[in-house]
PDB file of C-alpha atoms in Angstrom:
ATOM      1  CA  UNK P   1     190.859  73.470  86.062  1.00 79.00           C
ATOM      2  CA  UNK P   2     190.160  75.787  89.158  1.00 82.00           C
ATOM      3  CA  UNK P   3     187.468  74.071  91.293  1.00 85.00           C
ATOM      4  CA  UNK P   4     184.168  76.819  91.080  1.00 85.00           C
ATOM      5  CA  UNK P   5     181.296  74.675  92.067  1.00 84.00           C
ATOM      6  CA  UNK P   6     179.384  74.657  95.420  1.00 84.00           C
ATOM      7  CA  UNK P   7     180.527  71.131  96.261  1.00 85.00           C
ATOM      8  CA  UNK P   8     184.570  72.178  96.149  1.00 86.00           C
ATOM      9  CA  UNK P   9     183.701  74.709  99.327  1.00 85.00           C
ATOM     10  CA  UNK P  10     182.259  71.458 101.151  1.00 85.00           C
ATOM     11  CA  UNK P  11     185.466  69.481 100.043  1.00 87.00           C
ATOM     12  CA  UNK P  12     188.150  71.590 101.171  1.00 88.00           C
ATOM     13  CA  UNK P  13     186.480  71.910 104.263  1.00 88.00           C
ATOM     14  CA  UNK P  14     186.319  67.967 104.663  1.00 87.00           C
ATOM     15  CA  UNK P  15     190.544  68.122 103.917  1.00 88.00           C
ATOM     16  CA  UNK P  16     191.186  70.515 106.236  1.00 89.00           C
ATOM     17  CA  UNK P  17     189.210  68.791 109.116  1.00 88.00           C
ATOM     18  CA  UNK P  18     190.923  65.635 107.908  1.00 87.00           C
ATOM     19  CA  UNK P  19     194.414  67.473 108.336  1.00 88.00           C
ATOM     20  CA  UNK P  20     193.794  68.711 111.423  1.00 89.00           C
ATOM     21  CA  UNK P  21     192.347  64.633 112.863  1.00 87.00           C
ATOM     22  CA  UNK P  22     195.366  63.819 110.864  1.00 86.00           C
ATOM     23  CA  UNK P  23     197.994  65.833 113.262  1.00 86.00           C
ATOM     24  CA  UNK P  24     196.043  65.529 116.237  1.00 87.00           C
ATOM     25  CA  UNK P  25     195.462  61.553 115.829  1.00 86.00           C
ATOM     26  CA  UNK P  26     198.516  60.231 113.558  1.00 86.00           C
ATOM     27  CA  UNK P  27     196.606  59.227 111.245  1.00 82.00           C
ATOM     28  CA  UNK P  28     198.171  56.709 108.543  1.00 84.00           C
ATOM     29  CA  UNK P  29     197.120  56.860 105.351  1.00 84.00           C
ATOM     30  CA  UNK P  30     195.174  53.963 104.840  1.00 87.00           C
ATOM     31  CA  UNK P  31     192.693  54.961 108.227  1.00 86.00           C
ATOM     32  CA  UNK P  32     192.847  58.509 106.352  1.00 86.00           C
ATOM     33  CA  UNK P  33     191.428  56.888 103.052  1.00 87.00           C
ATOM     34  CA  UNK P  34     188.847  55.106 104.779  1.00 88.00           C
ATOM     35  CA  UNK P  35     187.361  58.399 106.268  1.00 87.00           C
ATOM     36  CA  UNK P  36     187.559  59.669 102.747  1.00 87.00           C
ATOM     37  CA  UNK P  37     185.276  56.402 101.537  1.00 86.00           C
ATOM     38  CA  UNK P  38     183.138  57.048 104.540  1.00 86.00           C
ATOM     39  CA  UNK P  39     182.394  60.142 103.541  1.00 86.00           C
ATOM     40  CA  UNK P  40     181.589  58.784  99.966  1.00 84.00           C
ATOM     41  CA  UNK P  41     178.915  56.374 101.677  1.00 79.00           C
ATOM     42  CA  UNK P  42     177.298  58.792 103.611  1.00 81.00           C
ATOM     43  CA  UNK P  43     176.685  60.772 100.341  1.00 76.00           C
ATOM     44  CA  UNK P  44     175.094  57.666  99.266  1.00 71.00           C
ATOM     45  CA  UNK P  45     178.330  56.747  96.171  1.00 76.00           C
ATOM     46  CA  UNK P  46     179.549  53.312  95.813  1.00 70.00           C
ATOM     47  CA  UNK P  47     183.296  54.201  96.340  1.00 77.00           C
ATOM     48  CA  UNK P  48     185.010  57.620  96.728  1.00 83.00           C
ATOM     49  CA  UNK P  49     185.679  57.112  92.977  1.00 82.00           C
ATOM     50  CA  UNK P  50     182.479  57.566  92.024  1.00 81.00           C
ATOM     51  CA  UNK P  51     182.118  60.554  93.749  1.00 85.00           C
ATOM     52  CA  UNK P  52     184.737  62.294  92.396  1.00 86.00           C
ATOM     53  CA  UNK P  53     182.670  61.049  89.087  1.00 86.00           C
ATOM     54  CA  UNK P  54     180.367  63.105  90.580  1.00 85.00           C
ATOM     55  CA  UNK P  55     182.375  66.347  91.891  1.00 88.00           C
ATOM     56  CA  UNK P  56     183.968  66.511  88.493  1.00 88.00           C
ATOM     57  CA  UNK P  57     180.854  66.511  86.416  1.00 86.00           C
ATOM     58  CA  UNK P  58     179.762  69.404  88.749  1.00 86.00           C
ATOM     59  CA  UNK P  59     182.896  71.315  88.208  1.00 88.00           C
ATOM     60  CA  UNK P  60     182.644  71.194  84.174  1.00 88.00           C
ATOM     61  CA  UNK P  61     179.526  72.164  84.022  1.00 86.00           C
ATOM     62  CA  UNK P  62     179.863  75.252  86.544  1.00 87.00           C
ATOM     63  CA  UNK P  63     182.841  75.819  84.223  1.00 87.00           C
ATOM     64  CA  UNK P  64     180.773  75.998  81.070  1.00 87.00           C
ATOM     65  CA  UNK P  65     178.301  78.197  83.001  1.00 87.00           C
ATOM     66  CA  UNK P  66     181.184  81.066  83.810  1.00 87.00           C
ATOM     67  CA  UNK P  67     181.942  80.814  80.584  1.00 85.00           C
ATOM     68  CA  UNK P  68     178.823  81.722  79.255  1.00 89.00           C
ATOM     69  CA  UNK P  69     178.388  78.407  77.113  1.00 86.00           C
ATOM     70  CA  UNK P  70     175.950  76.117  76.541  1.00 85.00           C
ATOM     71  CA  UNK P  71     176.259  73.309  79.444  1.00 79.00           C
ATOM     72  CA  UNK P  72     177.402  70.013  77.625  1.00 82.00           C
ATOM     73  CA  UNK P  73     175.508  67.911  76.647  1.00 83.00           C
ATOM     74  CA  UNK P  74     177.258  64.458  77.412  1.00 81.00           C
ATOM     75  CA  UNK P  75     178.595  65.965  80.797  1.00 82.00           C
ATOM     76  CA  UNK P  76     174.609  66.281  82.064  1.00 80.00           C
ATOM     77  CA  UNK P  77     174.230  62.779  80.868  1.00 82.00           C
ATOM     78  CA  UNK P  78     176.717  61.370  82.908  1.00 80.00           C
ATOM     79  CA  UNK P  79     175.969  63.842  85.895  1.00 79.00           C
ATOM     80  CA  UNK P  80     172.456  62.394  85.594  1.00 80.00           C
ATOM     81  CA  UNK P  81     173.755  58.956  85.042  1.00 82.00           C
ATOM     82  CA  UNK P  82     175.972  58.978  88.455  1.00 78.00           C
ATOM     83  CA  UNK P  83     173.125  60.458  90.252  1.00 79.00           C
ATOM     84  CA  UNK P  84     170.996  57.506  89.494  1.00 82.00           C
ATOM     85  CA  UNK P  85     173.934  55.034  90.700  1.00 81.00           C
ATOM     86  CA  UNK P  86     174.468  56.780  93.703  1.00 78.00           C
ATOM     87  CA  UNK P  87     170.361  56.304  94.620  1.00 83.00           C
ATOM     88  CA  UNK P  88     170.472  52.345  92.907  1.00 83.00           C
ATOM     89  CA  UNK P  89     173.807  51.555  95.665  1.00 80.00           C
ATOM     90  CA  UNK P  90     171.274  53.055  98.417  1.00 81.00           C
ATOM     91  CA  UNK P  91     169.019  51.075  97.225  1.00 84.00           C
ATOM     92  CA  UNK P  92     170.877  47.772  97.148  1.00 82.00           C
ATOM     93  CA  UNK P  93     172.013  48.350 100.190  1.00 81.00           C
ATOM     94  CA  UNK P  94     168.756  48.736 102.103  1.00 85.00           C
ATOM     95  CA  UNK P  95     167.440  45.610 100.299  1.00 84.00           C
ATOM     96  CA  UNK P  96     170.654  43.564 101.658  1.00 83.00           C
ATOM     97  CA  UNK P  97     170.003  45.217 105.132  1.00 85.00           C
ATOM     98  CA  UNK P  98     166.758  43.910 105.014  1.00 85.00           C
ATOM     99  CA  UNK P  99     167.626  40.248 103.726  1.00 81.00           C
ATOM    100  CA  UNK P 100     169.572  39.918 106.984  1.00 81.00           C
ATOM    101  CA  UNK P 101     167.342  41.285 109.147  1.00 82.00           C
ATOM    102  CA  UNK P 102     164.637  38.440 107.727  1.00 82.00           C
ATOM    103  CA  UNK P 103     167.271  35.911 108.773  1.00 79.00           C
ATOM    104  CA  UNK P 104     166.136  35.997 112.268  1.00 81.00           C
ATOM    105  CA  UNK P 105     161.951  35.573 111.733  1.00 81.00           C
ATOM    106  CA  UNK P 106     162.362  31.599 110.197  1.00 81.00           C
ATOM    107  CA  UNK P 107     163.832  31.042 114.198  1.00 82.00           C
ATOM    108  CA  UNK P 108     161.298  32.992 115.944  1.00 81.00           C
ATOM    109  CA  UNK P 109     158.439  30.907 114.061  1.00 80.00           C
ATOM    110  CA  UNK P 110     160.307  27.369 114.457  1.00 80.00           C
ATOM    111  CA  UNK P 111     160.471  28.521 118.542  1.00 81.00           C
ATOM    112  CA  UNK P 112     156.730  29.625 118.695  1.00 78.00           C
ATOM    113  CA  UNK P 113     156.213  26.302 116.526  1.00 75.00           C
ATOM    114  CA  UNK P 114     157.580  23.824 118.603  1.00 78.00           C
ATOM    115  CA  UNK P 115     155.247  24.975 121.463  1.00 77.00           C
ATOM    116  CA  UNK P 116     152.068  24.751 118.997  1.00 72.00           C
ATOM    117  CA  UNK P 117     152.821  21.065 117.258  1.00 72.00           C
ATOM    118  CA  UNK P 118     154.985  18.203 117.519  1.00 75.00           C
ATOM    119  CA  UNK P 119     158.643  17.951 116.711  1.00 70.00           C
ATOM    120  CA  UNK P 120     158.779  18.257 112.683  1.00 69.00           C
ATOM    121  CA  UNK P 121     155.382  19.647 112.163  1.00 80.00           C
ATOM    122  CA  UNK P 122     154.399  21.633 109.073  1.00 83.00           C
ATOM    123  CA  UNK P 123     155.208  24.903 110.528  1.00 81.00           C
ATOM    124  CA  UNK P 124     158.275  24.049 111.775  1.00 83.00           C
ATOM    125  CA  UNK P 125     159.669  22.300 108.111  1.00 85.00           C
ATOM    126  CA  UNK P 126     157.759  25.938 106.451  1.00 85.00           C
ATOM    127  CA  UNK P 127     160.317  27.921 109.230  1.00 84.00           C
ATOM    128  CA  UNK P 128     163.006  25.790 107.865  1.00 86.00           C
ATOM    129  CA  UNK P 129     162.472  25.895 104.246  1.00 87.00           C
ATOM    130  CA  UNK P 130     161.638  29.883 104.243  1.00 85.00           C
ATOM    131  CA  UNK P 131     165.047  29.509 106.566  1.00 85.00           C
ATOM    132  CA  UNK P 132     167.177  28.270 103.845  1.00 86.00           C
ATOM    133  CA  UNK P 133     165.454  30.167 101.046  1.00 87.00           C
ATOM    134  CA  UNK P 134     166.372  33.377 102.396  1.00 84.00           C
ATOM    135  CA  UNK P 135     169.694  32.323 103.023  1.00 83.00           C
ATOM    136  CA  UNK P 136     170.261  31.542  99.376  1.00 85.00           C
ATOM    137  CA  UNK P 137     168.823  35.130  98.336  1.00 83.00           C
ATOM    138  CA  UNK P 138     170.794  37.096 100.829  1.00 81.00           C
ATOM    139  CA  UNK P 139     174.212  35.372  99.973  1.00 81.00           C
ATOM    140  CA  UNK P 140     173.895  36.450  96.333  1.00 80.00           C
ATOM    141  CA  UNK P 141     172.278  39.758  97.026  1.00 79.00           C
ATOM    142  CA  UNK P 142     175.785  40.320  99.679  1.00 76.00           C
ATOM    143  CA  UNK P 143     177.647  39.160  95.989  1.00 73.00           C
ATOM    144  CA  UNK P 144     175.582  41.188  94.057  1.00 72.00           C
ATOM    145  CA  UNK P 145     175.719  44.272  96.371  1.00 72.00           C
ATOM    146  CA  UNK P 146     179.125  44.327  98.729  1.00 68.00           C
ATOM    147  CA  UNK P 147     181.053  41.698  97.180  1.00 63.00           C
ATOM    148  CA  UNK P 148     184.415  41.994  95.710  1.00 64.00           C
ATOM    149  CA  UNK P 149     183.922  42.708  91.856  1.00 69.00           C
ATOM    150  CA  UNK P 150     180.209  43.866  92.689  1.00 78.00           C
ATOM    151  CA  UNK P 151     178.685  44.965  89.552  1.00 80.00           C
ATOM    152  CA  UNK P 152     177.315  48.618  90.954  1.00 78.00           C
ATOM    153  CA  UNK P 153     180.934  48.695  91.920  1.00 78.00           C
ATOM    154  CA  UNK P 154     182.242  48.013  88.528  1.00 84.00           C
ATOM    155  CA  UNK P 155     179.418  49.559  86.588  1.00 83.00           C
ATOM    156  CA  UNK P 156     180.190  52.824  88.785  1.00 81.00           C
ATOM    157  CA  UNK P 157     183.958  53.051  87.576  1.00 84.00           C
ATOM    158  CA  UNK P 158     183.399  52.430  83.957  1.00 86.00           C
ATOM    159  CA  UNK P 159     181.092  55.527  84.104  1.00 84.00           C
ATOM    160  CA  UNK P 160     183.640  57.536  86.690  1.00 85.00           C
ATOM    161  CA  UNK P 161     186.176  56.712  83.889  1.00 87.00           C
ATOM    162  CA  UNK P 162     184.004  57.883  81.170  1.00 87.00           C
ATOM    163  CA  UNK P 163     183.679  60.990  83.175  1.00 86.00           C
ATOM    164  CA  UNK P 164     187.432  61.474  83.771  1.00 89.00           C
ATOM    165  CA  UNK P 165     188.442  60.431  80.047  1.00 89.00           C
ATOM    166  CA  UNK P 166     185.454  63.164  79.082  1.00 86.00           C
ATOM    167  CA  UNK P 167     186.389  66.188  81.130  1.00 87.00           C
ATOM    168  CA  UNK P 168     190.312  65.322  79.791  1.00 88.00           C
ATOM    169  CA  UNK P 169     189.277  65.700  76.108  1.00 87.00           C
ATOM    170  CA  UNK P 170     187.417  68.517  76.369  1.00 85.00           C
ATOM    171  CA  UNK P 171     189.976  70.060  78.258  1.00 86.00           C
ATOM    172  CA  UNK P 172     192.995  69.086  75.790  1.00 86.00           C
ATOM    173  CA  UNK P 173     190.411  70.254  72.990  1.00 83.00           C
ATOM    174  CA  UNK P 174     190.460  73.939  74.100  1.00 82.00           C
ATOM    175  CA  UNK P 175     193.894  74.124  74.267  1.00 81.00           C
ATOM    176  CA  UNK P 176     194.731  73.017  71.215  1.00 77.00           C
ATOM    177  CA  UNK P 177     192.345  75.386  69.776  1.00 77.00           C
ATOM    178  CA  UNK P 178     194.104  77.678  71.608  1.00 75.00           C
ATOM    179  CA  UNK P 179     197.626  76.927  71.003  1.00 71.00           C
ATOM    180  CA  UNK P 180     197.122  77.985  67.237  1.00 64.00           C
ATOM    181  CA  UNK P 181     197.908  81.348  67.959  1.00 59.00           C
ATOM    182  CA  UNK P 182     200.672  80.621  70.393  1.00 60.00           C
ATOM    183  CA  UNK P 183     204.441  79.883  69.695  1.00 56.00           C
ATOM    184  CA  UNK P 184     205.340  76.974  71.068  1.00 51.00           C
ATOM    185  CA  UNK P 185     208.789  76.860  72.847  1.00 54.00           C
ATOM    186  CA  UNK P 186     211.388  74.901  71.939  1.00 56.00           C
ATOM    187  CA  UNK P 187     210.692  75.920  68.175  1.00 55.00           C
ATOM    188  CA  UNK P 188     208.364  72.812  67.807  1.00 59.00           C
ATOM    189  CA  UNK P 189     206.135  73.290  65.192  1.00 65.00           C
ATOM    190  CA  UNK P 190     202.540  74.519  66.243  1.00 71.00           C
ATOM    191  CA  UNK P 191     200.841  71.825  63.907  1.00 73.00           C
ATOM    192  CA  UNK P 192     202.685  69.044  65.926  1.00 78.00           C
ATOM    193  CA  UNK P 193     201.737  70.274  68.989  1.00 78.00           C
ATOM    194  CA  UNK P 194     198.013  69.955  67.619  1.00 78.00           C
ATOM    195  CA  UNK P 195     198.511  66.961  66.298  1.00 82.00           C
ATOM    196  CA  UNK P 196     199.260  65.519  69.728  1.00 85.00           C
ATOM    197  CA  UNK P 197     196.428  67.378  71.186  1.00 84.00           C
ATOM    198  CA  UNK P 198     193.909  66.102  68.830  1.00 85.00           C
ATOM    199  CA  UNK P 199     195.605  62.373  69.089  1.00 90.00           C
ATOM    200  CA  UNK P 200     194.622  62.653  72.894  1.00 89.00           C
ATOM    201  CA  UNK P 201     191.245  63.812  72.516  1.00 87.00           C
ATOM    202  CA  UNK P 202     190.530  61.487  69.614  1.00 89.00           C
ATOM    203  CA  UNK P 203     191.876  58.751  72.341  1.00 91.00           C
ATOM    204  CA  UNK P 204     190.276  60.062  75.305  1.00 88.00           C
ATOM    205  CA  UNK P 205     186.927  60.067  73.076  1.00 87.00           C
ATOM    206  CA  UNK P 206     187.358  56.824  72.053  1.00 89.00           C
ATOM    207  CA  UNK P 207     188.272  55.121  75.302  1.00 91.00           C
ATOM    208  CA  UNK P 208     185.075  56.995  77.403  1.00 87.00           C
ATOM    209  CA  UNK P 209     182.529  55.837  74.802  1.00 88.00           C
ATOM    210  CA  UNK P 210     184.590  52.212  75.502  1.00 90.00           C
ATOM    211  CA  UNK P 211     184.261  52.860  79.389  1.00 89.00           C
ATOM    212  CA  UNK P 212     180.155  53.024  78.652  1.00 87.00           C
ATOM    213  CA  UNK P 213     179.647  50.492  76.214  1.00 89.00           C
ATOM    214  CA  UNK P 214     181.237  48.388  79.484  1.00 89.00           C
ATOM    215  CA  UNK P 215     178.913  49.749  81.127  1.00 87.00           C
ATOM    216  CA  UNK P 216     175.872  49.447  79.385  1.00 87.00           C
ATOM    217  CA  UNK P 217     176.623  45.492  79.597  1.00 88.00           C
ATOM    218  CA  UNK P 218     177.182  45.507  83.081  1.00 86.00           C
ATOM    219  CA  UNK P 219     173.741  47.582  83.688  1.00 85.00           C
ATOM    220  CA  UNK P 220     172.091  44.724  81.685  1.00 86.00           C
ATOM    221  CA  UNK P 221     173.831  42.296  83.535  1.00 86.00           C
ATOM    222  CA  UNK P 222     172.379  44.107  86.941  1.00 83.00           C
ATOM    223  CA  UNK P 223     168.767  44.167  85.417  1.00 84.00           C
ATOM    224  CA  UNK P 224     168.770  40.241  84.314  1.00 86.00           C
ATOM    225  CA  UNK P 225     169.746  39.646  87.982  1.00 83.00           C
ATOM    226  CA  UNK P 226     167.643  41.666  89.886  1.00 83.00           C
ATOM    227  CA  UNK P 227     164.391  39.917  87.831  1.00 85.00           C
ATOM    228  CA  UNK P 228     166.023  36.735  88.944  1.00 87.00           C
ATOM    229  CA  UNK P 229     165.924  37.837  92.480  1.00 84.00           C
ATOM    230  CA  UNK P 230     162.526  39.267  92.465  1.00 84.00           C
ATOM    231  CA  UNK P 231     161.504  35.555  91.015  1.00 87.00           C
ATOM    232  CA  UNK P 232     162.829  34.074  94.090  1.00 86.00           C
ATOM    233  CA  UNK P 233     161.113  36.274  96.199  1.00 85.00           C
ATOM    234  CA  UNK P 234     158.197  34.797  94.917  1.00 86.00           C
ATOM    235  CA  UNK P 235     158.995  31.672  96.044  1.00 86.00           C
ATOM    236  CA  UNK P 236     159.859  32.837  99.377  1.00 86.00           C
ATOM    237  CA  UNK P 237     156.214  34.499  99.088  1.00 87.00           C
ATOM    238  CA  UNK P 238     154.493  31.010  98.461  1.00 88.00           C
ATOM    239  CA  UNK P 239     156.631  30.177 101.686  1.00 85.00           C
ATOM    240  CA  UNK P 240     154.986  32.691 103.885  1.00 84.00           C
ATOM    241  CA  UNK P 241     151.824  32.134 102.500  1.00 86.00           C
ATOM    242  CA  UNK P 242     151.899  28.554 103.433  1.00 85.00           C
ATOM    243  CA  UNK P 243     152.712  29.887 107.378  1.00 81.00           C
ATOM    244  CA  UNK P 244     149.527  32.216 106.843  1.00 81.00           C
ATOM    245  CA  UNK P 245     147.478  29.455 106.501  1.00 83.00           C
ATOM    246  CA  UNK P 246     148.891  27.032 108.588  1.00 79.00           C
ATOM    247  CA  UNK P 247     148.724  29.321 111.506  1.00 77.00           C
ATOM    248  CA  UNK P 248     144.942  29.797 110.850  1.00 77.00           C
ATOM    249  CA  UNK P 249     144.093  26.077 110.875  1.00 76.00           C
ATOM    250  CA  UNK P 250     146.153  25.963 114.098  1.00 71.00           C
ATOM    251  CA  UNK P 251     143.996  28.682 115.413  1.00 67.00           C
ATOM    252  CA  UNK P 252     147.197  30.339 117.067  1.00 56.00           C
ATOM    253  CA  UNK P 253     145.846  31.068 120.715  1.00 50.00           C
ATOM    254  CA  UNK P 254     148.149  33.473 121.395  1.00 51.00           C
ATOM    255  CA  UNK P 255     148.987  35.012 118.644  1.00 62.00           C
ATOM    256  CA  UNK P 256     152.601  34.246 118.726  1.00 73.00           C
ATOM    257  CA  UNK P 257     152.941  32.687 115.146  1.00 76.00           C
ATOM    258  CA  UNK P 258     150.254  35.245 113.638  1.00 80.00           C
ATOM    259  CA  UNK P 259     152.477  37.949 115.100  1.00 82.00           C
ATOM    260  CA  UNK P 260     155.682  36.423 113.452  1.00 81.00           C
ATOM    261  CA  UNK P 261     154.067  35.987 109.907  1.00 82.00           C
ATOM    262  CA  UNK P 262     152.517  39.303 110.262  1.00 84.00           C
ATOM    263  CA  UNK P 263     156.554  40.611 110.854  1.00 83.00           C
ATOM    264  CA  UNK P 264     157.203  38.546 106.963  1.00 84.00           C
ATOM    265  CA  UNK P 265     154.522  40.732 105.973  1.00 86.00           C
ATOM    266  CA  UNK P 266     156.227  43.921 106.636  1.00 87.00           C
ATOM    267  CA  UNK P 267     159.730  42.576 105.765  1.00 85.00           C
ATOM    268  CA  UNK P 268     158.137  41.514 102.134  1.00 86.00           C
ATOM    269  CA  UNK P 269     156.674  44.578 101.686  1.00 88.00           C
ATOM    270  CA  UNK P 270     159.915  46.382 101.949  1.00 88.00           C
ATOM    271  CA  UNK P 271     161.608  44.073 100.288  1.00 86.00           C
ATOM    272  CA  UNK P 272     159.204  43.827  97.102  1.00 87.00           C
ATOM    273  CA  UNK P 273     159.255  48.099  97.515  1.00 89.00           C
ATOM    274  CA  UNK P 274     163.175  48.773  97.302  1.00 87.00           C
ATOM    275  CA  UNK P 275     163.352  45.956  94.682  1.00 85.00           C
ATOM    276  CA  UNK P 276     160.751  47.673  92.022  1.00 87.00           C
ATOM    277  CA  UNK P 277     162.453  50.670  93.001  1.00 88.00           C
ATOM    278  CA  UNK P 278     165.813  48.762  91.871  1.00 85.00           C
ATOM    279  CA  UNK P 279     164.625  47.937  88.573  1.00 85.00           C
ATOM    280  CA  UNK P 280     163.334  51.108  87.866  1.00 87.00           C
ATOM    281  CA  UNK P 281     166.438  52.611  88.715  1.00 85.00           C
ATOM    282  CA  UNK P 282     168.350  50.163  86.848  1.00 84.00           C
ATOM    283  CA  UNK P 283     166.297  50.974  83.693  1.00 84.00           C
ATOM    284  CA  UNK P 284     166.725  55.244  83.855  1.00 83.00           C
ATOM    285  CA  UNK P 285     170.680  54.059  83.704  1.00 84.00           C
ATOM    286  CA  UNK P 286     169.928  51.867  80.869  1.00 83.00           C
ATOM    287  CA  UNK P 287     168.193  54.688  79.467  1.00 83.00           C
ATOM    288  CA  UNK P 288     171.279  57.565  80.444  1.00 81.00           C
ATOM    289  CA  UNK P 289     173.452  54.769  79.029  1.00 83.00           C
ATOM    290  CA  UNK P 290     171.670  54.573  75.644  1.00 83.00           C
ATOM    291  CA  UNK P 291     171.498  58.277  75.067  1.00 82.00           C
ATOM    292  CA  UNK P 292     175.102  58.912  76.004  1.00 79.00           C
ATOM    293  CA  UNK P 293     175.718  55.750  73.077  1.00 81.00           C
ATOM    294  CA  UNK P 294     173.936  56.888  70.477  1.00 81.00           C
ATOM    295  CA  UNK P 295     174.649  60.483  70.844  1.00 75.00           C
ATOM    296  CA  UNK P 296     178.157  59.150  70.293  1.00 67.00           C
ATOM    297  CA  UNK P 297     177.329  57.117  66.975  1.00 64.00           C
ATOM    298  CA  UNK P 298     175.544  60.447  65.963  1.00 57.00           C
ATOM    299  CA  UNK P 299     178.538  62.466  66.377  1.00 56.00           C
ATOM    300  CA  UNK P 300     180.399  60.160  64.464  1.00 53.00           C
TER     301      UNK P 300
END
């Protein structure tokens, strides 16, 4: 399948720049690769897998389109489908950003603390506890997000496979269709040869709607633990709101704690932003997912 779409100009200019770096730099393969995942993380994909996902979708459907046919159906799903998992790995990946970035706010209150109250004063055990709190959240989020066996990461190549195993059936479909009015060499006989064709679609078929039903568990999976995470938060938020008023009854004279709860403020607020946006994300895939499904048990 000759490469048509938009996106294949981009990518051959992206080899040949990487051919060139590769002469000039002896590159070896495996620094090569990683400028290839790079490139897949700029683009905002969870591996360079997923972006071929991506590229390929494009390609059948500017296929269809210079054929003069009807784009397909399933194909747009999925295209719509990867698009949402390339903005939900953005996503995650901002809200782990700013889980570590918190880390640093329990110290800065525990330091303005010790210079407001005794040793082991309320503020100081609220730093602490809000401390190891966020700790806890951030080391599952890093699991949840960039850890090996992810689930974006897995959910992402159960749908690139569904898009590979796709594109492959239609593909093998045509040409059987077309090999009816072909000899075949060899003298096999033509109703063999469609036989085998049909035996891959009918496989191909069956192993993408597999591929989906994978992920639709995995993308219930992600939703179950992102509520659990946002019901943390809220314990982190009881937390902060405990510093809030602890720093007015200590009538912060220089506004050194107020400023440092007033920073939780701003990290929450991002925090509780990206993770609604999570969810919501997390249910249009659940939604792509369900179409793609039951347009499947339609068809059959």
């Amino acid at each position: 399948m000759k490469p048509t779409s938009e996106l294949s100009d981009e990518i051959h200019q992206l080899y040949r720049d990487l051919s060139a770096r590769e002469r000039a730099e002896s590159l070896d393969p495996e620094e090569s690769a990683t400028l290839l995942r790079d490139f897949a993380e700029r683009g905002g994909y969870s591996s360079y897998t997923a972006f071929m996902a991506y590229a390929l979708a494009l390609e059948l459907t500017e296929r269809d389109r210079r054929l003069n046919r009807n784009a397909d159906e399933n194909t747009r799903m999925l295209a719509e489908l990867n698009t949402a998992m390339g903005r939900l790995t953005k996503e995650q990946f901002g809200l782990l950003r700013s889980f570590e970035a918190l880390q640093s706010v329990p110290n800065n209150m525990r330091i303005v603390a010790s210079r407001l109250e005794p040793s082991g004063g309320p503020v100081s055990a609220i730093s602490e506890n809000y401390k190891a709190s966020s700790a806890v959240i951030s080391e599952r989020l890093r699991k949840f997000v960039a850890g090996r066996g992810n689930l974006c990461g897995q959910m992402a190549f159960q749908v690139a496979r569904a898009v590979f195993q796709l594109g492959c059936a239609r593909v093998l479909n045509e040409m059987s269709t077309n090999f009816m009015g072909e000899e075949v060499q060899n003298d096999q006989p033509r109703e063999d040869e469609r036989a085998l064709l049909q035996s891959l679609v009918t496989k191909g078929t069956a192993d993408a709607n597999a591929a989906m039903r994978q992920a639709a568990e995995l993308a219930d999976d992600m939703m179950n633990q992102s509520r659990d995470i946002r019901r943390q938060l809220l314990g982190l938020d009881t937390i902060r709101v405990l510093g809030r008023v602890e720093c007015g009854r200590m009538r912060d004279a220089n506004g050194g704690l107020a400023a440092t709860i007033d920073q939780l403020d701003s990290f929450h607020d991002d925090i509780k932003g990206r993770l609604e946006a999570i969810l919501a994300l997390s249910e249009e895939i659940e939604h792509w997912l369900g179409r793609y499904l039951r347009a499947g048990r339609s068809a059959a």
